[in-house]
Amino acid sequence: MRITILCVGKLKEQYLKDGIVEYAKRMPPYAELQVIEVADEKTPANASAQSNEKIKESEGKRLLAALLPNGHKDKDAYIIVLDSAGKNLSSPELAQKIDTLALGGTSHIVFVIGGSLGLSREVLQRGDFLLSFGKMTFPHQLMRLILLEQIYRAFKISRG
């Protein structure tokens, strides 16, 4: 199984980098992990709604370019987009989702995390599944660590 985390922006905080490194070290028995970062846009203070949409569109184009190299989706990839409007799963339910995908022949799962303003409509539409981590808002950089911990936990749950 291959797991890709496709995200906007680079990690800035050392404690987040350390956490990512720790979970990345734990993944090899379960899956090959890849993290792909695309550049984020600077968001001006007091930006208009129209300006925010343009920022999401710019970041979305970068995400789609990384998601669809040469304009084509990896046919084996299942795309899970993180969005507050998505389905809220428990840790065991996420484990079951990953197991079901693997049993169905999926060899590559791509998790997509947007920037501080969220994701463009085009990226949301490209997803095979929308996943929510609840109604709370998390910084997108912290979300990367939370997601990786939950992926690791899902594999541990599946292995008993």
Tab-separated table of C-alpha atoms in Angstrom, residues 36 66 68 71 85 95 109 112 147:
chain	number	residue	atom	x	y	z
A	36	ILE	CA	4.096	16.164	-1.328
A	66	ALA	CA	0.447	17.260	-8.331
A	68	LEU	CA	-2.919	14.550	-11.877
A	71	GLY	CA	-3.329	15.397	-16.752
A	85	ALA	CA	-18.259	19.070	5.132
A	95	ALA	CA	-9.153	1.547	9.579
A	109	ILE	CA	-4.452	6.304	-1.203
A	112	VAL	CA	-5.367	15.975	0.342
A	147	LEU	CA	-3.825	12.838	9.866
